[in-house]
mmCIF file of C-alpha atoms in Angstrom:
data_model
loop_
_atom_site.group_PDB
_atom_site.id
_atom_site.type_symbol
_atom_site.label_atom_id
_atom_site.label_comp_id
_atom_site.label_asym_id
_atom_site.label_seq_id
_atom_site.Cartn_x
_atom_site.Cartn_y
_atom_site.Cartn_z
ATOM 1 C CA UNK A 183 46.557 7.388 -2.667
ATOM 2 C CA UNK A 184 45.619 9.084 0.805
ATOM 3 C CA UNK A 185 42.917 6.497 1.714
ATOM 4 C CA UNK A 186 40.471 4.880 -0.532
ATOM 5 C CA UNK A 187 42.688 2.070 -1.639
ATOM 6 C CA UNK A 188 40.038 -0.568 -0.836
ATOM 7 C CA UNK A 189 37.190 1.219 -2.413
ATOM 8 C CA UNK A 190 39.308 1.960 -5.558
ATOM 9 C CA UNK A 191 40.298 -1.721 -5.843
ATOM 10 C CA UNK A 192 36.761 -2.980 -5.355
ATOM 11 C CA UNK A 193 35.392 -0.563 -8.056
ATOM 12 C CA UNK A 194 38.046 -1.590 -10.470
ATOM 13 C CA UNK A 195 37.660 -5.352 -9.749
ATOM 14 C CA UNK A 196 33.956 -5.432 -10.713
ATOM 15 C CA UNK A 197 34.496 -7.148 -13.950
ATOM 16 C CA UNK A 198 35.773 -10.226 -12.199
ATOM 17 C CA UNK A 199 33.068 -10.051 -9.525
ATOM 18 C CA UNK A 200 30.379 -9.883 -12.290
ATOM 19 C CA UNK A 201 31.910 -12.991 -13.849
ATOM 20 C CA UNK A 202 31.579 -14.699 -10.489
ATOM 21 C CA UNK A 203 27.964 -13.558 -10.194
ATOM 22 C CA UNK A 204 27.083 -14.908 -13.631
ATOM 23 C CA UNK A 205 28.621 -18.240 -12.562
ATOM 24 C CA UNK A 206 26.753 -18.258 -9.283
ATOM 25 C CA UNK A 207 23.450 -17.841 -11.200
ATOM 26 C CA UNK A 208 24.341 -20.381 -13.843
ATOM 27 C CA UNK A 209 25.048 -22.984 -11.049
ATOM 28 C CA UNK A 210 21.550 -22.576 -9.614
ATOM 29 C CA UNK A 211 19.623 -21.789 -12.747
ATOM 30 C CA UNK A 212 17.733 -25.021 -13.079
ATOM 31 C CA UNK A 213 17.106 -25.202 -9.352
ATOM 32 C CA UNK A 214 15.728 -21.609 -9.417
ATOM 33 C CA UNK A 215 13.368 -22.475 -12.292
ATOM 34 C CA UNK A 216 12.053 -25.510 -10.427
ATOM 35 C CA UNK A 217 11.749 -23.581 -7.194
ATOM 36 C CA UNK A 218 9.865 -20.869 -8.837
ATOM 37 C CA UNK A 219 7.378 -23.152 -10.550
ATOM 38 C CA UNK A 220 6.591 -24.821 -7.181
ATOM 39 C CA UNK A 221 6.355 -21.488 -5.226
ATOM 40 C CA UNK A 222 3.958 -20.036 -7.971
ATOM 41 C CA UNK A 223 3.729 -16.697 -6.300
ATOM 42 C CA UNK A 224 0.943 -14.254 -6.950
ATOM 43 C CA UNK A 225 3.198 -11.442 -5.768
ATOM 44 C CA UNK A 226 6.917 -10.993 -5.014
ATOM 45 C CA UNK A 227 8.167 -8.683 -2.298
ATOM 46 C CA UNK A 228 11.812 -7.410 -2.604
ATOM 47 C CA UNK A 229 13.455 -6.003 0.421
ATOM 48 C CA UNK A 230 16.657 -4.736 1.799
ATOM 49 C CA UNK A 231 18.247 -1.786 3.712
ATOM 50 C CA UNK A 232 20.226 1.156 2.482
ATOM 51 C CA UNK A 233 21.862 0.251 -0.820
ATOM 52 C CA UNK A 234 20.140 -3.004 -1.080
ATOM 53 C CA UNK A 235 16.705 -1.346 -0.609
ATOM 54 C CA UNK A 236 17.681 0.708 -3.738
ATOM 55 C CA UNK A 237 18.580 -2.523 -5.413
ATOM 56 C CA UNK A 238 15.230 -3.825 -4.437
ATOM 57 C CA UNK A 239 13.548 -0.884 -6.310
ATOM 58 C CA UNK A 240 15.488 -1.835 -9.389
ATOM 59 C CA UNK A 241 14.788 -5.504 -8.910
ATOM 60 C CA UNK A 242 11.055 -5.102 -8.528
ATOM 61 C CA UNK A 243 10.921 -3.085 -11.820
ATOM 62 C CA UNK A 244 12.833 -5.691 -13.641
ATOM 63 C CA UNK A 245 10.492 -8.463 -12.313
ATOM 64 C CA UNK A 246 7.508 -6.502 -13.377
ATOM 65 C CA UNK A 247 8.870 -6.140 -16.847
ATOM 66 C CA UNK A 248 9.147 -9.907 -16.855
ATOM 67 C CA UNK A 249 5.415 -10.274 -16.084
ATOM 68 C CA UNK A 250 5.807 -10.804 -12.403
ATOM 69 C CA UNK A 251 3.759 -8.726 -9.892
ATOM 70 C CA UNK A 252 6.585 -7.407 -7.683
ATOM 71 C CA UNK A 253 6.968 -4.478 -5.197
ATOM 72 C CA UNK A 254 9.857 -3.276 -3.235
ATOM 73 C CA UNK A 255 9.888 -2.109 0.564
ATOM 74 C CA UNK A 256 12.570 -1.370 3.110
ATOM 75 C CA UNK A 257 13.133 -4.363 5.410
ATOM 76 C CA UNK A 258 12.255 -2.173 8.488
ATOM 77 C CA UNK A 259 8.823 -1.585 6.878
ATOM 78 C CA UNK A 260 8.305 -5.280 6.246
ATOM 79 C CA UNK A 261 9.315 -6.149 9.731
ATOM 80 C CA UNK A 262 7.252 -3.418 11.605
ATOM 81 C CA UNK A 263 4.276 -3.251 9.239
ATOM 82 C CA UNK A 264 3.847 -6.692 7.720
ATOM 83 C CA UNK A 265 0.112 -6.731 7.829
ATOM 84 C CA UNK A 266 -0.072 -3.604 5.707
ATOM 85 C CA UNK A 267 2.146 -5.148 3.055
ATOM 86 C CA UNK A 268 1.058 -8.802 2.909
ATOM 87 C CA UNK A 269 -2.672 -9.277 2.295
ATOM 88 C CA UNK A 270 -4.514 -12.462 3.320
ATOM 89 C CA UNK A 271 -5.283 -15.012 0.629
ATOM 90 C CA UNK A 272 -2.294 -14.240 -1.625
ATOM 91 C CA UNK A 273 0.711 -16.493 -2.431
ATOM 92 C CA UNK A 274 3.810 -14.443 -1.726
ATOM 93 C CA UNK A 275 7.555 -14.921 -2.379
ATOM 94 C CA UNK A 276 10.111 -12.887 -0.492
ATOM 95 C CA UNK A 277 13.323 -11.838 -2.166
ATOM 96 C CA UNK A 278 15.839 -10.554 0.497
ATOM 97 C CA UNK A 279 19.053 -8.680 -0.509
ATOM 98 C CA UNK A 280 22.007 -8.028 1.811
ATOM 99 C CA UNK A 281 25.785 -7.847 1.310
ATOM 100 C CA UNK A 282 26.593 -9.255 4.705
ATOM 101 C CA UNK A 283 23.484 -11.315 5.357
ATOM 102 C CA UNK A 284 23.523 -10.163 8.891
ATOM 103 C CA UNK A 285 21.706 -6.765 8.734
ATOM 104 C CA UNK A 286 19.433 -6.803 11.604
ATOM 105 C CA UNK A 287 16.236 -5.498 9.980
ATOM 106 C CA UNK A 288 16.561 -7.729 6.936
ATOM 107 C CA UNK A 289 17.262 -10.946 8.956
ATOM 108 C CA UNK A 290 14.361 -10.222 11.341
ATOM 109 C CA UNK A 291 12.087 -9.244 8.457
ATOM 110 C CA UNK A 292 12.841 -12.578 6.795
ATOM 111 C CA UNK A 293 12.061 -14.418 10.010
ATOM 112 C CA UNK A 294 8.944 -12.495 10.545
ATOM 113 C CA UNK A 295 7.831 -13.102 6.958
ATOM 114 C CA UNK A 296 8.394 -16.875 7.242
ATOM 115 C CA UNK A 297 6.540 -17.188 10.556
ATOM 116 C CA UNK A 298 3.693 -14.931 9.654
ATOM 117 C CA UNK A 299 3.179 -15.560 5.979
ATOM 118 C CA UNK A 300 4.753 -19.021 5.681
ATOM 119 C CA UNK A 301 5.900 -18.458 2.072
ATOM 120 C CA UNK A 302 9.047 -19.128 0.193
ATOM 121 C CA UNK A 303 12.224 -17.028 0.446
ATOM 122 C CA UNK A 304 14.964 -16.364 -1.934
ATOM 123 C CA UNK A 305 18.082 -14.417 -0.880
ATOM 124 C CA UNK A 306 20.859 -12.765 -2.710
ATOM 125 C CA UNK A 307 24.056 -12.009 -0.638
ATOM 126 C CA UNK A 308 27.758 -11.922 -0.579
ATOM 127 C CA UNK A 309 28.040 -14.152 2.441
ATOM 128 C CA UNK A 310 27.041 -17.741 1.876
ATOM 129 C CA UNK A 311 27.453 -18.724 5.556
ATOM 130 C CA UNK A 312 25.317 -15.838 6.872
ATOM 131 C CA UNK A 313 22.062 -16.145 8.814
ATOM 132 C CA UNK A 314 20.120 -14.666 5.872
ATOM 133 C CA UNK A 315 21.460 -17.347 3.533
ATOM 134 C CA UNK A 316 20.871 -20.086 6.102
ATOM 135 C CA UNK A 317 17.213 -19.009 6.581
ATOM 136 C CA UNK A 318 16.286 -18.788 3.029
ATOM 137 C CA UNK A 319 14.826 -21.608 0.917
ATOM 138 C CA UNK A 320 17.151 -20.722 -2.030
ATOM 139 C CA UNK A 321 20.307 -18.572 -1.686
ATOM 140 C CA UNK A 322 22.490 -17.008 -4.429
ATOM 141 C CA UNK A 323 25.868 -16.078 -2.818
ATOM 142 C CA UNK A 324 28.740 -14.207 -4.375
ATOM 143 C CA UNK A 325 31.364 -14.443 -1.685
ATOM 144 C CA UNK A 326 34.062 -13.045 -3.997
ATOM 145 C CA UNK A 327 32.219 -9.733 -4.141
ATOM 146 C CA UNK A 328 32.536 -9.170 -0.422
ATOM 147 C CA UNK A 329 34.274 -5.940 0.465
ATOM 148 C CA UNK A 330 36.694 -4.435 2.957
ATOM 149 C CA UNK A 331 35.147 -0.904 2.496
ATOM 150 C CA UNK A 332 31.958 0.321 4.243
ATOM 151 C CA UNK A 333 30.341 1.721 1.197
ATOM 152 C CA UNK A 334 29.043 -0.940 -1.224
ATOM 153 C CA UNK A 335 30.370 -0.990 -4.880
ATOM 154 C CA UNK A 336 31.124 -4.365 -6.346
ATOM 155 C CA UNK A 337 28.859 -6.020 -3.903
ATOM 156 C CA UNK A 338 25.797 -3.987 -4.925
ATOM 157 C CA UNK A 339 26.641 -4.420 -8.635
ATOM 158 C CA UNK A 340 27.260 -8.231 -8.327
ATOM 159 C CA UNK A 341 23.995 -8.649 -6.587
ATOM 160 C CA UNK A 342 22.369 -6.548 -9.346
ATOM 161 C CA UNK A 343 23.783 -8.906 -11.948
ATOM 162 C CA UNK A 344 22.041 -11.847 -10.162
ATOM 163 C CA UNK A 345 18.666 -10.086 -9.938
ATOM 164 C CA UNK A 346 18.948 -9.097 -13.694
ATOM 165 C CA UNK A 347 19.508 -12.808 -14.562
ATOM 166 C CA UNK A 348 16.635 -13.943 -12.346
ATOM 167 C CA UNK A 349 14.226 -11.466 -14.018
ATOM 168 C CA UNK A 350 15.503 -12.302 -17.545
ATOM 169 C CA UNK A 351 15.042 -16.148 -16.965
ATOM 170 C CA UNK A 352 11.518 -15.554 -15.838
ATOM 171 C CA UNK A 353 10.742 -13.698 -19.032
ATOM 172 C CA UNK A 354 12.348 -16.269 -21.205
ATOM 173 C CA UNK A 355 15.103 -14.035 -22.409
ATOM 174 C CA UNK A 356 18.469 -15.106 -23.823
ATOM 175 C CA UNK A 357 20.759 -15.045 -20.871
ATOM 176 C CA UNK A 358 23.886 -15.344 -22.902
ATOM 177 C CA UNK A 359 23.575 -11.637 -23.784
ATOM 178 C CA UNK A 360 24.780 -10.835 -20.248
ATOM 179 C CA UNK A 361 28.152 -12.614 -20.857
ATOM 180 C CA UNK A 362 29.288 -9.278 -22.308
ATOM 181 C CA UNK A 363 28.826 -7.323 -19.007
ATOM 182 C CA UNK A 364 32.316 -7.964 -17.464
ATOM 183 C CA UNK A 365 34.162 -6.793 -20.632
ATOM 184 C CA UNK A 366 31.818 -3.807 -20.972
ATOM 185 C CA UNK A 367 32.449 -2.891 -17.362
ATOM 186 C CA UNK A 368 36.187 -2.989 -18.002
ATOM 187 C CA UNK A 369 35.818 -0.722 -21.033
ATOM 188 C CA UNK A 370 33.622 1.808 -19.129
ATOM 189 C CA UNK A 371 36.089 1.995 -16.172
ATOM 190 C CA UNK A 372 39.137 2.413 -18.453
ATOM 191 C CA UNK A 373 37.551 4.875 -20.917
ATOM 192 C CA UNK A 374 35.811 7.206 -18.501
ATOM 193 C CA UNK A 375 38.184 7.394 -15.510
ATOM 194 C CA UNK A 376 39.433 10.728 -16.794
ATOM 195 C CA UNK A 377 35.986 12.123 -17.104
ATOM 196 C CA UNK A 378 35.034 11.018 -13.586
ATOM 197 C CA UNK A 379 38.124 12.579 -12.204
ATOM 198 C CA UNK A 380 37.599 15.856 -14.058
ATOM 199 C CA UNK A 381 34.104 16.240 -12.826
ATOM 200 C CA UNK A 382 35.109 15.408 -9.281
ATOM 201 C CA UNK A 383 37.890 17.984 -9.399
ATOM 202 C CA UNK A 384 35.536 20.723 -10.702
ATOM 203 C CA UNK A 385 35.427 23.043 -7.715
ATOM 204 C CA UNK A 386 32.441 24.962 -9.061
ATOM 205 C CA UNK A 387 30.209 21.871 -8.596
ATOM 206 C CA UNK A 388 28.778 21.672 -5.067
ATOM 207 C CA UNK A 389 25.487 19.749 -5.771
ATOM 208 C CA UNK A 390 24.948 16.429 -7.436
ATOM 209 C CA UNK A 391 21.544 15.346 -8.924
ATOM 210 C CA UNK A 392 20.922 11.815 -10.239
ATOM 211 C CA UNK A 393 17.906 11.256 -12.483
ATOM 212 C CA UNK A 394 16.490 7.959 -13.620
ATOM 213 C CA UNK A 395 13.236 6.281 -14.451
ATOM 214 C CA UNK A 396 11.852 2.699 -14.150
ATOM 215 C CA UNK A 397 14.585 0.291 -13.225
ATOM 216 C CA UNK A 398 17.131 3.058 -13.433
ATOM 217 C CA UNK A 399 15.651 5.026 -10.543
ATOM 218 C CA UNK A 400 16.976 2.584 -8.108
ATOM 219 C CA UNK A 401 20.382 2.851 -9.692
ATOM 220 C CA UNK A 402 20.133 6.688 -9.470
ATOM 221 C CA UNK A 403 19.439 6.369 -5.823
ATOM 222 C CA UNK A 404 22.436 4.107 -5.274
ATOM 223 C CA UNK A 405 24.688 6.633 -7.089
ATOM 224 C CA UNK A 406 23.256 9.429 -4.939
ATOM 225 C CA UNK A 407 24.029 7.372 -1.755
ATOM 226 C CA UNK A 408 27.627 6.621 -2.874
ATOM 227 C CA UNK A 409 28.206 10.378 -3.345
ATOM 228 C CA UNK A 410 26.803 11.069 0.090
ATOM 229 C CA UNK A 411 28.607 8.321 1.912
ATOM 230 C CA UNK A 412 31.990 8.629 0.314
ATOM 231 C CA UNK A 413 32.381 12.394 -0.121
ATOM 232 C CA UNK A 414 29.851 14.013 2.243
ATOM 233 C CA UNK A 415 28.466 15.904 -0.659
ATOM 234 C CA UNK A 416 25.016 17.284 -1.241
ATOM 235 C CA UNK A 417 23.369 14.753 -3.573
ATOM 236 C CA UNK A 418 19.769 13.819 -4.458
ATOM 237 C CA UNK A 419 18.036 11.348 -6.682
ATOM 238 C CA UNK A 420 14.770 11.770 -8.524
ATOM 239 C CA UNK A 421 12.553 10.329 -11.125
ATOM 240 C CA UNK A 422 13.648 12.081 -14.250
ATOM 241 C CA UNK A 423 10.565 14.148 -15.131
ATOM 242 C CA UNK A 424 9.600 14.652 -11.521
ATOM 243 C CA UNK A 425 12.727 16.785 -11.208
ATOM 244 C CA UNK A 426 10.819 19.683 -12.931
ATOM 245 C CA UNK A 427 8.213 19.673 -10.280
ATOM 246 C CA UNK A 428 10.017 21.511 -7.544
ATOM 247 C CA UNK A 429 13.515 20.047 -7.109
ATOM 248 C CA UNK A 430 14.955 21.945 -10.093
ATOM 249 C CA UNK A 431 14.651 25.132 -8.105
ATOM 250 C CA UNK A 432 17.950 24.085 -6.499
ATOM 251 C CA UNK A 433 19.760 24.003 -9.941
ATOM 252 C CA UNK A 434 22.369 26.411 -10.982
ATOM 253 C CA UNK A 435 26.007 26.838 -12.094
ATOM 254 C CA UNK A 436 26.960 25.013 -8.869
ATOM 255 C CA UNK A 437 25.218 21.753 -9.948
ATOM 256 C CA UNK A 438 26.041 18.568 -11.820
ATOM 257 C CA UNK A 439 22.858 16.923 -13.212
ATOM 258 C CA UNK A 440 23.307 13.326 -14.305
ATOM 259 C CA UNK A 441 20.806 11.655 -16.453
ATOM 260 C CA UNK A 442 20.596 7.836 -16.526
ATOM 261 C CA UNK A 443 18.823 7.747 -19.870
ATOM 262 C CA UNK A 444 16.430 4.838 -20.603
ATOM 263 C CA UNK A 445 15.790 3.743 -24.194
ATOM 264 C CA UNK A 446 12.061 3.956 -23.574
ATOM 265 C CA UNK A 447 11.821 7.549 -22.405
ATOM 266 C CA UNK A 448 15.076 8.917 -23.863
ATOM 267 C CA UNK A 449 13.488 11.820 -25.763
ATOM 268 C CA UNK A 450 11.655 13.143 -22.647
ATOM 269 C CA UNK A 451 14.638 12.572 -20.422
ATOM 270 C CA UNK A 452 17.030 14.456 -22.658
ATOM 271 C CA UNK A 453 14.660 17.370 -22.657
ATOM 272 C CA UNK A 454 15.071 17.504 -18.827
ATOM 273 C CA UNK A 455 18.812 17.613 -19.283
ATOM 274 C CA UNK A 456 18.547 20.362 -21.898
ATOM 275 C CA UNK A 457 16.472 22.374 -19.511
ATOM 276 C CA UNK A 458 19.014 21.962 -16.730
ATOM 277 C CA UNK A 459 21.823 22.962 -18.991
ATOM 278 C CA UNK A 460 19.923 26.081 -19.908
ATOM 279 C CA UNK A 461 19.751 26.909 -16.141
ATOM 280 C CA UNK A 462 23.528 26.823 -15.938
ATOM 281 C CA UNK A 463 24.109 23.194 -14.671
ATOM 282 C CA UNK A 464 26.802 20.917 -15.905
ATOM 283 C CA UNK A 465 25.135 17.947 -17.431
ATOM 284 C CA UNK A 466 26.306 14.319 -17.846
ATOM 285 C CA UNK A 467 24.223 11.681 -19.720
ATOM 286 C CA UNK A 468 24.690 8.002 -19.469
ATOM 287 C CA UNK A 469 22.917 6.266 -22.439
ATOM 288 C CA UNK A 470 23.023 3.783 -25.220
ATOM 289 C CA UNK A 471 22.983 6.492 -27.803
ATOM 290 C CA UNK A 472 24.973 9.687 -28.324
ATOM 291 C CA UNK A 473 23.383 12.710 -26.713
ATOM 292 C CA UNK A 474 24.007 15.937 -28.634
ATOM 293 C CA UNK A 475 25.584 18.809 -26.801
ATOM 294 C CA UNK A 476 26.210 16.960 -23.514
ATOM 295 C CA UNK A 477 29.013 14.936 -22.058
ATOM 296 C CA UNK A 478 28.010 11.293 -22.461
ATOM 297 C CA UNK A 479 29.013 7.918 -21.161
ATOM 298 C CA UNK A 480 28.021 5.544 -23.991
ATOM 299 C CA UNK A 481 26.754 2.172 -23.378
ATOM 300 C CA UNK A 482 26.757 -0.435 -26.123
ATOM 301 C CA UNK A 483 23.754 -0.030 -28.236
ATOM 302 C CA UNK A 484 23.503 -3.685 -29.104
ATOM 303 C CA UNK A 485 22.884 -4.908 -25.573
ATOM 304 C CA UNK A 486 19.204 -5.601 -24.671
ATOM 305 C CA UNK A 487 17.831 -3.103 -22.121
ATOM 306 C CA UNK A 488 17.152 -5.777 -19.479
ATOM 307 C CA UNK A 489 20.974 -6.313 -18.813
ATOM 308 C CA UNK A 490 22.086 -2.721 -18.986
ATOM 309 C CA UNK A 491 20.954 -1.188 -15.551
ATOM 310 C CA UNK A 492 24.126 -2.333 -13.753
ATOM 311 C CA UNK A 493 26.279 -0.675 -16.399
ATOM 312 C CA UNK A 494 25.097 2.818 -15.428
ATOM 313 C CA UNK A 495 26.859 2.533 -12.077
ATOM 314 C CA UNK A 496 30.559 1.980 -12.331
ATOM 315 C CA UNK A 497 31.534 5.504 -13.720
ATOM 316 C CA UNK A 498 29.257 7.092 -11.022
ATOM 317 C CA UNK A 499 31.126 5.123 -8.345
ATOM 318 C CA UNK A 500 34.374 6.414 -9.681
ATOM 319 C CA UNK A 501 32.943 9.974 -9.574
ATOM 320 C CA UNK A 502 32.088 9.527 -5.803
ATOM 321 C CA UNK A 503 35.412 8.008 -4.987
ATOM 322 C CA UNK A 504 37.419 10.815 -6.672
ATOM 323 C CA UNK A 505 35.193 13.487 -5.136
ATOM 324 C CA UNK A 506 35.892 12.036 -1.685
ATOM 325 C CA UNK A 507 39.632 12.188 -2.207
ATOM 326 C CA UNK A 508 39.388 15.756 -3.533
ATOM 327 C CA UNK A 509 37.627 16.777 -0.324
ATOM 328 C CA UNK A 510 40.024 14.925 1.846
ATOM 329 C CA UNK A 511 37.630 12.129 2.886
ATOM 330 C CA UNK A 512 38.542 8.535 2.994
ATOM 331 C CA UNK A 513 36.007 6.624 0.979
ATOM 332 C CA UNK A 514 37.016 3.461 2.753
ATOM 333 C CA UNK A 515 35.634 4.814 5.977
ATOM 334 C CA UNK A 516 32.628 7.024 5.558
ATOM 335 C CA UNK A 517 31.754 9.402 8.339
ATOM 336 C CA UNK A 518 29.432 7.923 11.069
ATOM 337 C CA UNK A 519 29.018 4.627 9.163
ATOM 338 C CA UNK A 520 29.809 0.953 9.652
ATOM 339 C CA UNK A 521 29.606 -1.889 7.107
ATOM 340 C CA UNK A 522 26.789 -3.553 8.984
ATOM 341 C CA UNK A 523 23.932 -2.091 10.994
ATOM 342 C CA UNK A 524 23.314 -4.446 13.986
ATOM 343 C CA UNK A 525 20.326 -3.647 16.301
ATOM 344 C CA UNK A 526 19.668 -5.530 19.530
ATOM 345 C CA UNK A 527 16.204 -4.223 20.097
ATOM 346 C CA UNK A 528 14.384 -4.859 16.858
#
């Protein structure tokens, strides 16, 4: 393979990484429950940079569906505009997300939050000895999910497994349902590798659009970022029905429109895909049900919705990796990027 060996291996090793993530949460489950009860937050702020900001979007929605008042913001916003985000008189909890645990904005935002707000901090990272983990009151670390590649794949999804478990526990859901996730990931990667390759090799496709709602919007954004980073391709992410309000003007026979279909809004989201197909776009749906007239990546129908967001991503990671190789890009080393953004003056 001309480059991309690390990325490919990291994508394909996600089932094992997810197993490690489930174990990491299980080991701290009781401590997390006690910590949360003591913190008793009025509001949770979830923050990160790049991929982990998109994970923060998903995490905040999952927490809200669990009855927790939660919002997401980029770490740079929290660092530089904390007074506009944290109001006086409220009990906050900060959830920080970072693969390396050394991203400058996230580390500094966590420090600023603790000094200014004085509230509790939980971090999810892939580096247990990092400054972010050391500065948190409670740290979930999945060291085995760390990567050699610049673009996040298994690290993102493993951290997503942790935040799904956190939200599910707070809602009193049956956590054993998530034990199926590693096996389902294996099945998705094996069953749809050919589809991902075929779409990536389709020379008629020049634009990629990823559509998702609610917790899946953050996943759509992450899929968009993977396509940009790895293959330097035109890619955008939108809330599913918002796509009609202007962005669909870009759609034509040179477009692949990918719908991350949620159970709650499936009927409306499928109509969007139908409209895009009528405009000449190639359409791919990822859903827990079969979608008539469109290529579909089927997710298990018997899994509860709270543990499925992470399952929408692996096939799209494969798509981005294949597209990079088709274009002669090395997905291990994206153009102009490094694995960690370190800033001396922030």
